[in-house]
Amino acid sequence: MVSDEALMLDFQQGSRPAFEELFARYRGPLYGFFRRRLENHERAEELAQETFLAVIRATARYEPRSLVRTYLYGIALKLLAADRRKQPKDELPMESGAEASVEAAPDSALWVRQALEKLALPEREILMLREYEQLSYSEISELLRLPVNTVRSRLFRSRMALKEFLEPLKKRQNAMAAFGMTEGNEPRRADEE
């Protein structure tokens, strides 16, 4: 398999198939990146495409100093920040979209998303970059322009804060199960057990 960096250099030399391969590899992950952070899927799709447009526009200036993945997520973070600046101050980017998109999700996924919303934006972002985007500490360090040890400590604090937010929910779920109740506060029927 050809590396992302080799594909990017080939694209820089004018190879359309190289760009198409990069697009195929990163379209889904970039869409997911935006979808987890924005309230509607259409805007997430637009920003994922804008990320690739930015790559096309900056092809001549690209230098292979870091991984292409880091380069793409760097562009995505800048586009996301610009998009958030355009939103009215009273709108929070995750809250309304999270509610709409989790209606069919299991209770535990809903609880995690609600707990994530309670984190401050910088804490949430660093946690999402690590857990959802699967970026390494060094990649996050490069993206956020922070020392690796700062990334580690902030990630640790973010995880602890998330755990604190989730702990009461887990206790509630366990208590309800002990009394034979479901999340809808309806007792389980004897024939369901």
CSV table of C-alpha atoms in Angstrom, one decimal:
chain,number,residue,atom,x,y,z
A,1,MET,CA,0.0,0.0,0.0
A,2,VAL,CA,1.3,3.4,-1.0
A,3,SER,CA,1.7,5.8,2.0
A,4,ASP,CA,-0.4,8.9,2.3
A,5,GLU,CA,2.8,11.0,2.1
A,6,ALA,CA,3.8,9.4,-1.2
A,7,LEU,CA,0.3,10.0,-2.5
A,8,MET,CA,0.4,13.6,-1.5
A,9,LEU,CA,3.8,14.1,-3.2
A,10,ASP,CA,2.4,12.4,-6.3
A,11,PHE,CA,-0.6,14.7,-6.2
A,12,GLN,CA,1.7,17.6,-5.9
A,13,GLN,CA,3.2,16.5,-9.2
A,14,GLY,CA,-0.2,16.5,-10.8
A,15,SER,CA,-1.4,12.9,-10.3
A,16,ARG,CA,-5.2,12.8,-10.2
A,17,PRO,CA,-5.4,9.1,-9.1
A,18,ALA,CA,-3.2,10.0,-6.1
A,19,PHE,CA,-5.6,12.7,-5.0
A,20,GLU,CA,-8.6,10.3,-5.6
A,21,GLU,CA,-6.9,7.7,-3.3
A,22,LEU,CA,-6.3,10.3,-0.6
A,23,PHE,CA,-10.0,11.4,-0.9
A,24,ALA,CA,-11.2,7.8,-0.7
A,25,ARG,CA,-9.0,7.2,2.4
A,26,TYR,CA,-10.0,10.4,4.3
A,27,ARG,CA,-13.5,11.4,3.2
A,28,GLY,CA,-15.2,9.2,5.8
A,29,PRO,CA,-12.9,10.0,8.7
A,30,LEU,CA,-13.1,13.8,8.0
A,31,TYR,CA,-16.9,13.6,7.6
A,32,GLY,CA,-17.0,11.8,11.0
A,33,PHE,CA,-14.8,14.5,12.5
A,34,PHE,CA,-17.1,17.2,11.5
A,35,ARG,CA,-20.3,15.3,12.2
A,36,ARG,CA,-19.4,14.7,15.8
A,37,ARG,CA,-18.9,18.4,16.3
A,38,LEU,CA,-21.6,20.0,14.2
A,39,GLU,CA,-25.4,20.0,14.4
A,40,ASN,CA,-26.2,18.9,10.9
A,41,HIS,CA,-24.8,16.3,8.5
A,42,GLU,CA,-25.1,18.6,5.5
A,43,ARG,CA,-22.7,21.1,7.0
A,44,ALA,CA,-20.4,18.3,8.1
A,45,GLU,CA,-20.3,17.1,4.5
A,46,GLU,CA,-19.6,20.6,3.2
A,47,LEU,CA,-16.7,21.1,5.6
A,48,ALA,CA,-15.2,17.7,4.7
A,49,GLN,CA,-15.3,18.7,1.0
A,50,GLU,CA,-13.9,22.2,1.9
A,51,THR,CA,-11.0,20.4,3.6
A,52,PHE,CA,-10.1,18.7,0.3
A,53,LEU,CA,-10.6,22.0,-1.6
A,54,ALA,CA,-8.1,23.6,0.7
A,55,VAL,CA,-5.6,20.8,0.0
A,56,ILE,CA,-6.1,21.3,-3.8
A,57,ARG,CA,-5.6,25.1,-3.4
A,58,ALA,CA,-2.4,24.7,-1.3
A,59,THR,CA,-0.9,21.8,-3.2
A,60,ALA,CA,2.1,23.9,-4.3
A,61,ARG,CA,2.9,25.0,-0.8
A,62,TYR,CA,2.7,21.5,0.8
A,63,GLU,CA,5.9,20.3,2.4
A,64,PRO,CA,6.1,16.8,3.9
A,65,ARG,CA,7.1,17.9,7.4
A,66,SER,CA,4.4,15.9,9.1
A,67,LEU,CA,1.9,13.1,8.3
A,68,VAL,CA,-0.7,13.8,5.8
A,69,ARG,CA,-3.3,12.8,8.3
A,70,THR,CA,-2.1,15.5,10.7
A,71,TYR,CA,-2.1,18.0,7.8
A,72,LEU,CA,-5.7,17.1,6.9
A,73,TYR,CA,-6.9,17.3,10.5
A,74,GLY,CA,-5.1,20.6,10.9
A,75,ILE,CA,-7.0,22.0,8.0
A,76,ALA,CA,-10.2,20.5,9.4
A,77,LEU,CA,-9.6,22.2,12.8
A,78,LYS,CA,-9.1,25.6,11.2
A,79,LEU,CA,-12.3,25.2,9.1
A,80,LEU,CA,-14.2,24.1,12.2
A,81,ALA,CA,-13.0,27.1,14.2
A,82,ALA,CA,-14.0,29.4,11.4
A,83,ASP,CA,-17.4,27.8,11.2
A,84,ARG,CA,-17.9,28.2,14.9
A,85,ARG,CA,-17.0,31.9,14.8
A,86,LYS,CA,-19.7,32.4,12.2
A,87,GLN,CA,-22.4,30.9,14.5
A,88,PRO,CA,-24.4,33.2,16.8
A,89,LYS,CA,-23.0,33.3,20.3
A,90,ASP,CA,-26.1,31.7,21.9
A,91,GLU,CA,-25.8,28.5,19.8
A,92,LEU,CA,-23.7,25.8,21.1
A,93,PRO,CA,-22.3,23.6,18.3
A,94,MET,CA,-22.8,20.1,19.8
A,95,GLU,CA,-25.9,20.4,21.9
A,96,SER,CA,-28.8,20.7,19.4
A,97,GLY,CA,-27.2,18.3,16.9
A,98,ALA,CA,-26.3,15.7,19.6
A,99,GLU,CA,-30.0,15.6,20.8
A,100,ALA,CA,-31.3,15.1,17.2
A,101,SER,CA,-28.7,12.5,16.2
A,102,VAL,CA,-28.9,10.2,19.3
A,103,GLU,CA,-32.6,9.5,19.4
A,104,ALA,CA,-32.0,6.0,18.1
A,105,ALA,CA,-28.7,5.5,20.0
A,106,PRO,CA,-28.5,3.3,23.0
A,107,ASP,CA,-28.8,5.0,26.4
A,108,SER,CA,-25.1,4.6,27.1
A,109,ALA,CA,-24.1,6.4,23.9
A,110,LEU,CA,-26.5,9.2,24.8
A,111,TRP,CA,-25.0,9.5,28.2
A,112,VAL,CA,-21.5,9.7,26.8
A,113,ARG,CA,-22.5,12.4,24.4
A,114,GLN,CA,-24.3,14.4,27.1
A,115,ALA,CA,-21.2,14.1,29.4
A,116,LEU,CA,-19.0,15.2,26.5
A,117,GLU,CA,-21.2,18.3,26.1
A,118,LYS,CA,-20.4,19.2,29.7
A,119,LEU,CA,-16.7,19.4,29.1
A,120,ALA,CA,-15.1,22.7,28.2
A,121,LEU,CA,-14.5,22.9,24.4
A,122,PRO,CA,-10.6,22.5,24.7
A,123,GLU,CA,-11.0,19.4,27.0
A,124,ARG,CA,-13.7,18.0,24.7
A,125,GLU,CA,-11.6,18.6,21.6
A,126,ILE,CA,-8.4,16.9,22.9
A,127,LEU,CA,-10.5,13.9,24.1
A,128,MET,CA,-12.3,13.6,20.8
A,129,LEU,CA,-9.1,13.8,18.8
A,130,ARG,CA,-7.6,10.9,20.8
A,131,GLU,CA,-10.6,8.7,21.2
A,132,TYR,CA,-12.7,9.3,18.0
A,133,GLU,CA,-10.0,10.3,15.5
A,134,GLN,CA,-7.4,7.9,17.0
A,135,LEU,CA,-4.6,10.5,16.7
A,136,SER,CA,-1.4,9.8,18.6
A,137,TYR,CA,-0.2,12.1,21.4
A,138,SER,CA,2.4,13.5,19.1
A,139,GLU,CA,-0.1,14.2,16.3
A,140,ILE,CA,-2.4,16.0,18.8
A,141,SER,CA,0.6,17.9,20.1
A,142,GLU,CA,1.5,19.0,16.6
A,143,LEU,CA,-2.2,20.0,15.7
A,144,LEU,CA,-2.8,22.0,18.9
A,145,ARG,CA,0.8,23.3,19.1
A,146,LEU,CA,1.2,22.0,22.6
A,147,PRO,CA,4.0,20.0,24.2
A,148,VAL,CA,3.3,16.2,24.3
A,149,ASN,CA,3.3,16.2,28.1
A,150,THR,CA,0.7,18.9,28.1
A,151,VAL,CA,-1.4,16.8,25.8
A,152,ARG,CA,-1.0,13.8,28.1
A,153,SER,CA,-2.0,15.8,31.2
A,154,ARG,CA,-5.0,17.5,29.6
A,155,LEU,CA,-6.2,14.2,28.2
A,156,PHE,CA,-5.9,12.7,31.6
A,157,ARG,CA,-7.9,15.6,33.2
A,158,SER,CA,-10.5,15.3,30.4
A,159,ARG,CA,-11.0,11.6,31.0
A,160,MET,CA,-11.3,12.1,34.7
A,161,ALA,CA,-13.9,14.9,34.2
A,162,LEU,CA,-15.8,12.7,31.8
A,163,LYS,CA,-15.7,9.9,34.3
A,164,GLU,CA,-17.2,12.2,37.0
A,165,PHE,CA,-20.0,13.2,34.7
A,166,LEU,CA,-20.8,9.6,33.8
A,167,GLU,CA,-20.6,8.1,37.4
A,168,PRO,CA,-24.0,9.4,38.6
A,169,LEU,CA,-25.6,8.1,35.4
A,170,LYS,CA,-24.1,4.6,35.9
A,171,LYS,CA,-25.4,4.6,39.5
A,172,ARG,CA,-28.8,5.6,38.3
A,173,GLN,CA,-28.8,2.8,35.7
A,174,ASN,CA,-27.7,0.2,38.3
A,175,ALA,CA,-30.4,1.3,40.8
A,176,MET,CA,-33.1,1.1,38.1
A,177,ALA,CA,-32.0,-2.4,37.1
A,178,ALA,CA,-32.0,-3.4,40.8
A,179,PHE,CA,-35.7,-2.4,41.0
A,180,GLY,CA,-36.6,-4.1,37.7
A,181,MET,CA,-37.1,-0.8,35.9
A,182,THR,CA,-36.1,0.2,32.4
A,183,GLU,CA,-35.0,3.7,31.3
A,184,GLY,CA,-38.5,4.7,30.5
A,185,ASN,CA,-39.3,4.2,34.2
A,186,GLU,CA,-41.6,1.3,33.5
A,187,PRO,CA,-41.2,-1.9,35.6
A,188,ARG,CA,-40.2,-4.9,33.6
A,189,ARG,CA,-42.9,-7.4,33.1
A,190,ALA,CA,-42.4,-10.9,34.5
A,191,ASP,CA,-42.4,-12.4,31.0
A,192,GLU,CA,-39.5,-10.2,29.9
A,193,GLU,CA,-37.1,-11.7,32.3
